[in-house]
C-alpha cells in the first residue's frame, strides 16, 4: 500500500522537487549542477521509502497483535486474558517505535531541506559574484 503510493510519487518527484527547489533557491535550468541535486533527490527518496517501509512493517505487526488480543478477549479464557497484558505492552512499544521512525524522518527531511536551501543560496551568491566580476572586467 505505502510502496504503491511512493512509486506514484517517485515518478513525478524530480519535476516537482527540482522546479520547487529552483524557485525557492533562485536556481533554475542551466545552472550546470543538476547531478548533485539528482543525487540528493535519490538519497532523500530512498530515505523516505526506507522509513515508510520500516514504519509499515511495525504497523502490520501491530495489526496482527491486535487481532490476537481480540481473539483472546472473545475467548474469555483466563490464561488468554492474562496474555493480552503482554500483547498490549508490545503494541504500545511498537507505537513508540513508529513515533521514533517518523520523528527521525522529520528531522532528516528538515535537515535535507535546510542543506538544499544553503546550497541554493550559495549558488545564487556565486552567480551574483560572477556577474559583478564580469561587469568590472568588461
PDB file of C-alpha atoms in Angstrom, residues 46-95:
ATOM      1  CA  UNK A  46      15.456   6.323  -0.606  1.00  0.00           C
ATOM      2  CA  UNK A  47      15.403   7.554   2.996  1.00  0.00           C
ATOM      3  CA  UNK A  48      11.671   8.263   2.772  1.00  0.00           C
ATOM      4  CA  UNK A  49      10.969   4.878   1.206  1.00  0.00           C
ATOM      5  CA  UNK A  50      13.074   3.045   3.817  1.00  0.00           C
ATOM      6  CA  UNK A  51      11.427   4.868   6.728  1.00  0.00           C
ATOM      7  CA  UNK A  52       7.904   4.306   5.425  1.00  0.00           C
ATOM      8  CA  UNK A  53       8.602   0.601   4.845  1.00  0.00           C
ATOM      9  CA  UNK A  54      10.017   0.287   8.351  1.00  0.00           C
ATOM     10  CA  UNK A  55       7.001   2.053   9.885  1.00  0.00           C
ATOM     11  CA  UNK A  56       4.589  -0.033   7.790  1.00  0.00           C
ATOM     12  CA  UNK A  57       6.222  -3.262   8.971  1.00  0.00           C
ATOM     13  CA  UNK A  58       5.731  -2.239  12.603  1.00  0.00           C
ATOM     14  CA  UNK A  59       2.132  -1.196  11.922  1.00  0.00           C
ATOM     15  CA  UNK A  60       1.462  -4.532  10.201  1.00  0.00           C
ATOM     16  CA  UNK A  61       2.870  -6.313  13.234  1.00  0.00           C
ATOM     17  CA  UNK A  62       0.528  -4.284  15.452  1.00  0.00           C
ATOM     18  CA  UNK A  63      -2.415  -5.272  13.271  1.00  0.00           C
ATOM     19  CA  UNK A  64      -1.619  -8.940  13.914  1.00  0.00           C
ATOM     20  CA  UNK A  65      -1.149  -8.337  17.639  1.00  0.00           C
ATOM     21  CA  UNK A  66      -4.498  -6.533  17.839  1.00  0.00           C
ATOM     22  CA  UNK A  67      -6.194  -9.462  16.093  1.00  0.00           C
ATOM     23  CA  UNK A  68      -4.664 -11.813  18.679  1.00  0.00           C
ATOM     24  CA  UNK A  69      -5.782  -9.550  21.540  1.00  0.00           C
ATOM     25  CA  UNK A  70      -9.335  -9.538  20.151  1.00  0.00           C
ATOM     26  CA  UNK A  71      -9.341 -13.335  19.796  1.00  0.00           C
ATOM     27  CA  UNK A  72      -8.068 -13.731  23.365  1.00  0.00           C
ATOM     28  CA  UNK A  73     -10.652 -11.296  24.658  1.00  0.00           C
ATOM     29  CA  UNK A  74     -13.507 -13.044  22.855  1.00  0.00           C
ATOM     30  CA  UNK A  75     -12.408 -16.443  24.177  1.00  0.00           C
ATOM     31  CA  UNK A  76     -12.770 -15.192  27.787  1.00  0.00           C
ATOM     32  CA  UNK A  77     -10.271 -17.867  28.854  1.00  0.00           C
ATOM     33  CA  UNK A  78      -8.385 -16.521  31.902  1.00  0.00           C
ATOM     34  CA  UNK A  79      -4.931 -17.508  30.547  1.00  0.00           C
ATOM     35  CA  UNK A  80      -5.644 -15.764  27.245  1.00  0.00           C
ATOM     36  CA  UNK A  81      -6.775 -12.619  29.056  1.00  0.00           C
ATOM     37  CA  UNK A  82      -3.518 -12.638  31.025  1.00  0.00           C
ATOM     38  CA  UNK A  83      -1.575 -12.973  27.735  1.00  0.00           C
ATOM     39  CA  UNK A  84      -3.311  -9.828  26.489  1.00  0.00           C
ATOM     40  CA  UNK A  85      -1.424  -7.747  29.043  1.00  0.00           C
ATOM     41  CA  UNK A  86       1.885  -8.651  27.378  1.00  0.00           C
ATOM     42  CA  UNK A  87       0.459  -8.264  23.891  1.00  0.00           C
ATOM     43  CA  UNK A  88      -0.887  -4.796  24.696  1.00  0.00           C
ATOM     44  CA  UNK A  89       2.516  -3.810  26.107  1.00  0.00           C
ATOM     45  CA  UNK A  90       4.106  -4.970  22.863  1.00  0.00           C
ATOM     46  CA  UNK A  91       1.584  -2.910  20.873  1.00  0.00           C
ATOM     47  CA  UNK A  92       2.445   0.161  22.958  1.00  0.00           C
ATOM     48  CA  UNK A  93       6.158  -0.454  22.399  1.00  0.00           C
ATOM     49  CA  UNK A  94       5.541  -0.704  18.672  1.00  0.00           C
ATOM     50  CA  UNK A  95       3.663   2.588  18.703  1.00  0.00           C
TER      51      UNK A  95
END
